Coordinates of C-alpha atoms in Angstrom, one line a residue:
X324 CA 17.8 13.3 100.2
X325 CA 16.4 11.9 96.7
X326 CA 17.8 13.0 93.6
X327 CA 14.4 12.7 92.5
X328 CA 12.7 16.4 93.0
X329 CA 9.6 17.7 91.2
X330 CA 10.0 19.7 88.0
X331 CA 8.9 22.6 89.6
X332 CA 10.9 22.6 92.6
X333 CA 14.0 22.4 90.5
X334 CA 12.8 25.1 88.2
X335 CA 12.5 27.6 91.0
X336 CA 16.1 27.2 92.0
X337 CA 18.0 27.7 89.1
X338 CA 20.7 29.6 89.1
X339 CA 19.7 33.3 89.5
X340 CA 20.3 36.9 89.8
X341 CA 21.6 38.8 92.3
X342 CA 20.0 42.0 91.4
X343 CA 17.9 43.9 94.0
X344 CA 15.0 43.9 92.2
X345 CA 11.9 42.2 93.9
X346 CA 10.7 40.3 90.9
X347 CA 14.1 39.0 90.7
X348 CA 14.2 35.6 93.1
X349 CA 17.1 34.9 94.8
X350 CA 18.1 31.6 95.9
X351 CA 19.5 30.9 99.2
X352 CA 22.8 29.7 99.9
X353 CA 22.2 27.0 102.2
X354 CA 20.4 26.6 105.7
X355 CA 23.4 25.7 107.3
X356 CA 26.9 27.5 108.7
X357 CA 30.4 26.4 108.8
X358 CA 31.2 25.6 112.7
X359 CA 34.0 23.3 113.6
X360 CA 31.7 20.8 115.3
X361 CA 29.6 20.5 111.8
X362 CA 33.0 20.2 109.9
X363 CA 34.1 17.2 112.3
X364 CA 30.2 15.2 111.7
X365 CA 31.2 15.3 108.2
X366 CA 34.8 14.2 108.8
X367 CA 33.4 11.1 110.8
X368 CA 30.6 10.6 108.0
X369 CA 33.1 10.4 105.3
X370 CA 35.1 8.4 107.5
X371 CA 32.4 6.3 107.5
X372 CA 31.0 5.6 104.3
X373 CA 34.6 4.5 103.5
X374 CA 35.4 2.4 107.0
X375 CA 32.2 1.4 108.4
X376 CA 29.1 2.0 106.3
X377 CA 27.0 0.4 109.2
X378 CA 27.8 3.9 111.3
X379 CA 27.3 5.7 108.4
X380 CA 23.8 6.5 108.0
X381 CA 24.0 7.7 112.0
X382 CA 26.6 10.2 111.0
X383 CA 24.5 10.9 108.2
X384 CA 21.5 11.8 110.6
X385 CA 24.5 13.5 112.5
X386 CA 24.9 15.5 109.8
X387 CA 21.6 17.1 109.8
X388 CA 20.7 17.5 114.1
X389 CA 19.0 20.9 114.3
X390 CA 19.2 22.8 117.9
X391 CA 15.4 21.7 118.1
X392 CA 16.1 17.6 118.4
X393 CA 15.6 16.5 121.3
X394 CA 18.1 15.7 124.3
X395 CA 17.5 12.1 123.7
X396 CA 17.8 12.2 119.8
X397 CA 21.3 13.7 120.2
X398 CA 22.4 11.5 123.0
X399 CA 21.1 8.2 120.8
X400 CA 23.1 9.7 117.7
X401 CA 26.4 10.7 120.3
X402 CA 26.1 6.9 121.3
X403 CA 26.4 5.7 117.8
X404 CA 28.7 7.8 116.4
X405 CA 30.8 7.2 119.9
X406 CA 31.9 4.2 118.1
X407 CA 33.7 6.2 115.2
X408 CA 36.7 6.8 117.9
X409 CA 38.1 4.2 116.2
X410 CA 38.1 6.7 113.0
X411 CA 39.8 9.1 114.4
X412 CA 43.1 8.0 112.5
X413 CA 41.3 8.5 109.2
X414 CA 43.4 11.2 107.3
X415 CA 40.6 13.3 106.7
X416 CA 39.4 13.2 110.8
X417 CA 42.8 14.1 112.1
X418 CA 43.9 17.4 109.7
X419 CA 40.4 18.3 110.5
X420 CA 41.3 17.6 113.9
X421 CA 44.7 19.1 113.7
X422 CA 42.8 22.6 112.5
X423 CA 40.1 22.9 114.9
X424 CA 42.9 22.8 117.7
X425 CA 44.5 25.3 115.6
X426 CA 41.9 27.9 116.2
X427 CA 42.5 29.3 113.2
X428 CA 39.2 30.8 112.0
X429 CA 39.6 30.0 108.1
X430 CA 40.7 26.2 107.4
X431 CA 43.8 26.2 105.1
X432 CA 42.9 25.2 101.3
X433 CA 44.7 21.6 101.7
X434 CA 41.8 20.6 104.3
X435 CA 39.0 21.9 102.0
X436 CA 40.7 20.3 99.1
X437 CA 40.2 17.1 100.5
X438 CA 36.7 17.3 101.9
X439 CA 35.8 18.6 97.9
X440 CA 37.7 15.4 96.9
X441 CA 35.8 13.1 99.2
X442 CA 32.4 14.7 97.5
X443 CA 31.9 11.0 95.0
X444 CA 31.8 9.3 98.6
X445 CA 29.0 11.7 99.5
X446 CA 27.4 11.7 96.3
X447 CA 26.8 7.9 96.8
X448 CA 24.8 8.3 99.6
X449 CA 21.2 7.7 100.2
X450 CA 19.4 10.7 101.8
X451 CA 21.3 14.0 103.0
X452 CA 23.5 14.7 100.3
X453 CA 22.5 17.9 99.6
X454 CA 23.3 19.0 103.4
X455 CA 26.6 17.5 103.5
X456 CA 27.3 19.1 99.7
X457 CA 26.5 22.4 101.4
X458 CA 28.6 22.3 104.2
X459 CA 31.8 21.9 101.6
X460 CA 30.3 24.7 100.0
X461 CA 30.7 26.7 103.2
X462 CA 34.3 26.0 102.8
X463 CA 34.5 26.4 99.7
X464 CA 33.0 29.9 100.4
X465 CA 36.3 30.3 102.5
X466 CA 38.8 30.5 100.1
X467 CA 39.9 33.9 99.3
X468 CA 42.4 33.5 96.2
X469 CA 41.1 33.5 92.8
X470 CA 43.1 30.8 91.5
X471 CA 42.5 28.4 94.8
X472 CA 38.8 28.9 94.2
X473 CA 39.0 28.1 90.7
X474 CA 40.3 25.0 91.1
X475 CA 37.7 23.8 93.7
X476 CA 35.0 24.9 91.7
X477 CA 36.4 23.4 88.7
X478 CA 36.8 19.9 91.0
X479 CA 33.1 20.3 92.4
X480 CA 31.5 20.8 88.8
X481 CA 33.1 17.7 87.3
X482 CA 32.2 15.4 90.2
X483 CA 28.5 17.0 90.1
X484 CA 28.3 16.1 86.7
X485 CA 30.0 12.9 86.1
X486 CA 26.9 10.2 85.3
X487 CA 24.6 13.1 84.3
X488 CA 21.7 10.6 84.5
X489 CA 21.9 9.8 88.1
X490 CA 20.3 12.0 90.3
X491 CA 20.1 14.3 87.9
X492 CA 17.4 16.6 89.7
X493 CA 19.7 17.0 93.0
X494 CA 22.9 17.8 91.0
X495 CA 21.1 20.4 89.3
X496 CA 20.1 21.9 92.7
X497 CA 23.7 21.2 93.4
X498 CA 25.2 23.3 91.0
X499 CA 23.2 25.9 91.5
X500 CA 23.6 26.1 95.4
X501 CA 27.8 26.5 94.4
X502 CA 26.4 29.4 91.8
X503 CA 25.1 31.1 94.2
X504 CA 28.0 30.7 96.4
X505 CA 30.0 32.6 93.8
X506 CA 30.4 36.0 94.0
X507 CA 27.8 37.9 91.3
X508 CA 31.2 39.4 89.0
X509 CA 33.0 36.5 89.4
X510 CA 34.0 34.5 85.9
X511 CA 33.7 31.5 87.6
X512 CA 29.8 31.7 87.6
X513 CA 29.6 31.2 83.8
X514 CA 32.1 27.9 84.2
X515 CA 29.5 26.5 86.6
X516 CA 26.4 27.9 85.0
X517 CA 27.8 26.0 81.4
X518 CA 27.9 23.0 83.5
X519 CA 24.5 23.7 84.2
X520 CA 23.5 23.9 80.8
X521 CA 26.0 20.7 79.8
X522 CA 24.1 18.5 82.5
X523 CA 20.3 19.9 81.8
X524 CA 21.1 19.3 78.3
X525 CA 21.8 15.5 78.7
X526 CA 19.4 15.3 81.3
X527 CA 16.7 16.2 79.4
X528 CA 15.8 19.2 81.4
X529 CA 17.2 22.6 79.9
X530 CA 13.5 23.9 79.8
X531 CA 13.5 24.6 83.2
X532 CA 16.4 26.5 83.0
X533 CA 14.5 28.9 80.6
X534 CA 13.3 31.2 82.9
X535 CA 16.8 32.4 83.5
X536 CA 17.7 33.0 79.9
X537 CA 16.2 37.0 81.0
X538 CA 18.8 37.8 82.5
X539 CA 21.5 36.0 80.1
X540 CA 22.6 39.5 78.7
X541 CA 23.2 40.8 81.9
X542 CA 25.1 38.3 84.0
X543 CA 27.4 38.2 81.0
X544 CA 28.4 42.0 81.4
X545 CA 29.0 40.7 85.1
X546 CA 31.2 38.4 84.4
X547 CA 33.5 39.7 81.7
X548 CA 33.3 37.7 79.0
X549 CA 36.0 37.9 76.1
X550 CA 34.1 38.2 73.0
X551 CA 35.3 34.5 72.4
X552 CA 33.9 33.5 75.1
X553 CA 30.7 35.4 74.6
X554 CA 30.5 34.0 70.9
X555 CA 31.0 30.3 72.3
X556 CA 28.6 30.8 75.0
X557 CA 26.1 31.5 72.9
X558 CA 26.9 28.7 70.3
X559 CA 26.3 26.2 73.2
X560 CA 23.1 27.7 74.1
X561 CA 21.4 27.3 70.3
X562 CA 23.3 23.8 70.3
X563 CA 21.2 23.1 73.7
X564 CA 18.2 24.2 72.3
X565 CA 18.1 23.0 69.1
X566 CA 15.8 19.7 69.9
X567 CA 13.7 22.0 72.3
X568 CA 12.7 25.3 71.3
X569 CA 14.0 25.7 68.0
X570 CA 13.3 29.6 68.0
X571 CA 15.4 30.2 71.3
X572 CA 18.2 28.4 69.6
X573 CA 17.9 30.0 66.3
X574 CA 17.5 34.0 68.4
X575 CA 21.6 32.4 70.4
X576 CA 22.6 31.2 66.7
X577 CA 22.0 35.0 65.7
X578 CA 24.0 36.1 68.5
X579 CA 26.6 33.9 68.2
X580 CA 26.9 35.5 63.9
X581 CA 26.7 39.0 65.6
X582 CA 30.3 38.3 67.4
X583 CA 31.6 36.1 65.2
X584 CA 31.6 37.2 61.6
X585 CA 33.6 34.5 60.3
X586 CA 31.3 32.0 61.3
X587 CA 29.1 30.5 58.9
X588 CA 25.4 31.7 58.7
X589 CA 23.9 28.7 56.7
X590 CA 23.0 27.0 59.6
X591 CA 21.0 30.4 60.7
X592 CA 19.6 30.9 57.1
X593 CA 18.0 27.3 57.2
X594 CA 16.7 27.6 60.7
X595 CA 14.9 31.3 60.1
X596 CA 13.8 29.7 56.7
X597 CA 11.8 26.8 58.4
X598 CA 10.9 28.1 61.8
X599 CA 6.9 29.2 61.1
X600 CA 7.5 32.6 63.9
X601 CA 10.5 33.8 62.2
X602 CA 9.3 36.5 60.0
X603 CA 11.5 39.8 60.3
X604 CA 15.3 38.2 58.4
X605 CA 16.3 41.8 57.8
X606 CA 19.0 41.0 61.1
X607 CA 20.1 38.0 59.8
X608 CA 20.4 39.4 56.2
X609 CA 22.6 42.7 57.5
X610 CA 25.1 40.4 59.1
X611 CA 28.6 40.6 57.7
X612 CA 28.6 36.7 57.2
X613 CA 25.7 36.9 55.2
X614 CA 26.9 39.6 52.8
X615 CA 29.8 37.6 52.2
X616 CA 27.9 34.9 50.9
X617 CA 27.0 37.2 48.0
X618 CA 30.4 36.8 46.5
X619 CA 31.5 33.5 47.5
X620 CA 32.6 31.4 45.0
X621 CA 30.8 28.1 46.8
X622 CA 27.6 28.4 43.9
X623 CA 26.1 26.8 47.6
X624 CA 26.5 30.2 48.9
X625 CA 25.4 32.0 46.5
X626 CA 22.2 30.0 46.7
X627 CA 21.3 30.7 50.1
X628 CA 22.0 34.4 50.2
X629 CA 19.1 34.5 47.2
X630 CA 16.9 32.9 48.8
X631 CA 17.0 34.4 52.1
X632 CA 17.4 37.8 50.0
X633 CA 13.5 36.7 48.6
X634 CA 12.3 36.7 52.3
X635 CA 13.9 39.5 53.4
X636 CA 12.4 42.5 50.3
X637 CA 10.7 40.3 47.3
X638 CA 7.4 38.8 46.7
X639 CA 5.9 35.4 46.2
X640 CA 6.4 35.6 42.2
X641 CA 10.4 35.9 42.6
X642 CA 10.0 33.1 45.0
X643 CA 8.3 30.6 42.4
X644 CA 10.4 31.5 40.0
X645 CA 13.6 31.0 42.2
X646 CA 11.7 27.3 43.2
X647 CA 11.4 26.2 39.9
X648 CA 15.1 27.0 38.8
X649 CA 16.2 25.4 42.2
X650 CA 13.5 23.9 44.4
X651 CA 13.9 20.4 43.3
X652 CA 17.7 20.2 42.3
X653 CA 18.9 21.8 45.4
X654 CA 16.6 23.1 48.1
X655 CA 14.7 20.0 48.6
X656 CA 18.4 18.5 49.1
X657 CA 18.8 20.9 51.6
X658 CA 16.3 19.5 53.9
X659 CA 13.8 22.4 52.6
X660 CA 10.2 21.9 52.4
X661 CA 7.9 24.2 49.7
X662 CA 5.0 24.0 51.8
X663 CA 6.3 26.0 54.3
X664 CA 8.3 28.1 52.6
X665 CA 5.5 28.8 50.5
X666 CA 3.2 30.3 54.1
X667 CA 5.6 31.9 54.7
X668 CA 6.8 34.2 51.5
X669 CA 2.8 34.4 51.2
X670 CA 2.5 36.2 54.4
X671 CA 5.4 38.2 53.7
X672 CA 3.7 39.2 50.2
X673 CA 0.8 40.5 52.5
X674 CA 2.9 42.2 55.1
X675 CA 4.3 44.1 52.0
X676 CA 1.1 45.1 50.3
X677 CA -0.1 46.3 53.5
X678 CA 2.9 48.6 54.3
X679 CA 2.8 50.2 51.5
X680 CA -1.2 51.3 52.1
X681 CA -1.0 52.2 55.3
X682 CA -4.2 54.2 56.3
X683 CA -5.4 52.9 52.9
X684 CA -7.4 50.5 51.1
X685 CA -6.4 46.9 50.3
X686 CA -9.2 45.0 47.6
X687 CA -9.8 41.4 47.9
X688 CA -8.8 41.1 44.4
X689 CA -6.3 42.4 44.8
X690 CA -4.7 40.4 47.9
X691 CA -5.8 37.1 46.4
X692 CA -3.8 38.3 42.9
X693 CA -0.7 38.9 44.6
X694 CA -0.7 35.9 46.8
X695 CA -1.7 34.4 43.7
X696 CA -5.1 32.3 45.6
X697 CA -7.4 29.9 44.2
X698 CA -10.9 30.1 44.5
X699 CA -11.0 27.7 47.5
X700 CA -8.4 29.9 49.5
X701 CA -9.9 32.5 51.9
X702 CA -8.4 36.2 51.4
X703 CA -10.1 36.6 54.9
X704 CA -7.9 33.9 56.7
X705 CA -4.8 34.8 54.7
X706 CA -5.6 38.2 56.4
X707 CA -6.4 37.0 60.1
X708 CA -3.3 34.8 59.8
X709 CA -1.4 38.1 59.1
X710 CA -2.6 39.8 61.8
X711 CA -1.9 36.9 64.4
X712 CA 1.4 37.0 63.1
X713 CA 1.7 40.6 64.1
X714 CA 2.6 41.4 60.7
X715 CA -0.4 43.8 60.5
X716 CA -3.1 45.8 61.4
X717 CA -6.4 45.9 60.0
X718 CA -10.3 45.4 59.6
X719 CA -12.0 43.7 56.9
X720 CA -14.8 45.5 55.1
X721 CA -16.5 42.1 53.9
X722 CA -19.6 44.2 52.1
X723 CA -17.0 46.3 50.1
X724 CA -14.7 42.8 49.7
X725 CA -11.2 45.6 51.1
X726 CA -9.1 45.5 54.1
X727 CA -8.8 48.8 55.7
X728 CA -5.1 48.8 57.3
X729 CA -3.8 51.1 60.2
X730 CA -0.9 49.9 60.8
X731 CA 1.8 46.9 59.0
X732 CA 5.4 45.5 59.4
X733 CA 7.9 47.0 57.1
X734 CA 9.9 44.0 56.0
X735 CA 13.3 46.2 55.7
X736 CA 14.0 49.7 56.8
X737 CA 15.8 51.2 54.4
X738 CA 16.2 55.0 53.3
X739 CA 12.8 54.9 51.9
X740 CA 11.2 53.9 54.9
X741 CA 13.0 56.9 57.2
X742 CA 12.2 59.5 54.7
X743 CA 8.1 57.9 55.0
X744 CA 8.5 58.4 58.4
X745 CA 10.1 62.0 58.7
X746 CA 7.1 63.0 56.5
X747 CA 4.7 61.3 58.6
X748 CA 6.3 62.6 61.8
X749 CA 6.2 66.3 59.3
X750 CA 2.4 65.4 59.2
X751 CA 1.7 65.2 63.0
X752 CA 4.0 68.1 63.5
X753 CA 1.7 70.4 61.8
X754 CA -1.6 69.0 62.8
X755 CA -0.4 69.4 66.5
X756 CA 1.1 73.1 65.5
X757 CA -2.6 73.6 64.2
X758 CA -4.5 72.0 67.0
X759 CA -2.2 74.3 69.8
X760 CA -3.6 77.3 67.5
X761 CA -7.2 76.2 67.6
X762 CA -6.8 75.9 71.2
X763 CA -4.6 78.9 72.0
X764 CA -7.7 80.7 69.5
X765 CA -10.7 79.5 71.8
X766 CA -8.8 80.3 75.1
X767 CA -8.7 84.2 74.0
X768 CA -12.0 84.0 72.8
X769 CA -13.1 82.8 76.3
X770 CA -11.2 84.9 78.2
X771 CA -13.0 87.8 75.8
X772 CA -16.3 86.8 76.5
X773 CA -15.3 86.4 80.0
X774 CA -14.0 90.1 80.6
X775 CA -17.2 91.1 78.7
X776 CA -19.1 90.2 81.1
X777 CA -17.5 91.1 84.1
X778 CA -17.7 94.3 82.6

């Protein structure tokens, strides 16, 4: 089989969930069982590709001989592969041997040991690797101690992803075949799914594990992560990312500053700074790291917890003021650029003005005042660009030059903002109490008029 595999054929089998759910795929395990007769084709085919590489793409056909072939396919293949008898002293064909005559029903952990060990030989081959890689996984599946497992697993992933750039496709279907091998709770799924991540990422193709990032939260609960472990999962995830979908690696950053307060946030502050969809800082900006930036005696770090502290609660005029004082000196130094700091503080500015008219009236005058527009600059697309953002909701009155809003993002929720909304809640309390009296009213009126007439 060729490790070359269409993009979308590799992004439906990454490693999933095992969740009942129906919109939750499952991927199989394999198309093939672990029988005795299979186990000794792929003693004879490693055989091969070690002895006589002339028999070995007819034990590799071997390998792959479904009940449906036909008499005289399996009596041309028998022919060939009659030959091997010469293999049968071959360490690896005569424990195999040794336990099929055993009639033991599991094979003991030394035997699958050494077919797991023999997997580079297989990995070399031209077509039917993945077969051959899943009839070692049926063995694998065999092995009933924790530590015995862990150490095959641990032996499969680095041969899978040694030379990350060859056959990069199959080993990533590879990988997720032995996921899916593991039991659900099992620890040993994150080892394999990092090596997932480790080989995507050189590969060039951790997009198509995306789809699985869903269910990241979840499978983590599954398998018991430390909150070490947890932390440094998630630092390799934003690490991944970073090249590819900044904002994905900036929301794992996050988590990664959640569990490990004594990391340090700059490298967060910097990426929610210059990411354009990163608008809402106030759970950056409540993170214990952050705060203790505030009385660091690095001046560095006292400089970054300003700035984001603009972004989170202040206005485009503290923002200037903070740029002139330290825009070119040290931001720029930084790797910061004003332009888009400067979209981004303006929308901010909006978002503010907005929240705090709610149900209101915004002029035009007074929008382009406070994000401080020249006459060339559109009040109108400052607003649409607001309410893309999904900083707020409104309709322009463009005879009457106001925005009407109804509804607006409240850059931090602070005391103020709960006692807004107890009154508001208050407010639809007693309207519904009055609307229940109205209707209670008209229903003994009608039932009045009603006995009235029946009388």
């Amino acid at each position: 089989m060729s490790g070359k595999r269409s993009r979308q054929q590799i992004a439906t089998e990454a490693p999933v969930h095992d969740a009942h759910e129906e919109d939750v795929p499952t991927a199989p395990f394999s198309n093939f069982f672990f029988s005795p007769s299979l186990l000794r084709d792929l003693a004879l085919l490693i055989a091969c590709l070690e002895k006589n590489e002339d028999l070995a793409l007819f034990a590799q056909d071997q390998i792959v001989l479904h009940d449906d072939s036909s008499d005289e396919e399996i009596a041309f293949h028998e022919k060939k592969l009659a030959q091997t008898d010469k293999l049968v002293e071959f360490p690896l064909v005569k424990t195999t041997q040794a336990y099929i005559d055993s009639g033991s029903i599991s094979p003991p952990v030394s035997l699958v040991l050494e077919y797991v060990d023999a997997l580079p030989r297989i990995l070399a081959m031209d077509k039917h690797i993945e077969e051959s890689f899943n009839l070692v996984l049926a063995l694998v599946k065999t092995v009933e101690t924790d530590d015995d497992l862990k150490l095959l697993v641990e032996k499969f992933c680095a041969v899978v992803t040694k030379d990350p750039l060859d056959k990069s496709h199959l080993k990533l279907k590879l990988l997720t075949n032995l996921y899916n091998t593991i039991p659900a709770t099992s620890s040993l799924r994150y080892f394999v799914y990092k090596s997932i991540v480790s080989l995507a990422t050189t590969s060039d193709d951790l997009d198509l594990l995306t789809p699985t990032f869903t269910y990241l939260d979840a499978w983590i609960l599954e398998w018991k992560l430390s909150p070490k472990e947890k932390a440094d999962f998630y630092l390799l995830l934003s690490e991944s990312l970073e090249n590819i979908n900044k904002l994905q690696s900036y929301e794992f950053l996050l988590k990664h500053l959640k569990i490990s307060p004594s990391a340090s946030p700059k490298k967060a502050i910097h990426m929610a700074l210059s990411i354009p969809e990163v608008l809402n800082f106030d759970p950056l900006f409540t993170l214990p790291s952050i705060q203790s930036l505030k009385t660091d005696t690095q001046p560095e770090s006292k400089k970054y917890y300003d700035l984001l502290k603009i972004f989170v609660s202040e206005s485009l005029e503290q923002f200037e003021s903070w740029w002139k004082r330290e825009g070119n000196s040290w931001a720029v130094k930084q790797g910061m650029e004003y332009a888009g700091l400067n979209v981004k503080i303006k929308l901010l500015t909006l978002s503010s003005l907005a929240a705090n008219n709610i149900n209101g009236e915004v002029t035009y005058e007074m929008i382009s005042s406070e994000l401080k527009l020249d006459a060339s600059e559109s009040v109108e697309a400052w607003v649409i660009d607001g309410i893309r953002a999904g900083l707020l909701e409104a309709k322009m009155n463009q005879l009457n030059k106001t925005v009407v809003v109804s509804r607006a993002t409240h850059r931090t929720f602070t005391a103020t903002q709960w006692l807004l909304l107890a009154q508001k809640l208050g407010n639809w309390k007693d309207n519904l109490d009055n609307m229940l009296q109205v209707v209670g009213n008209a229903k003994l009126l009608a039932e009045e008029q009603v006995a009235v007439v029946e009388n």
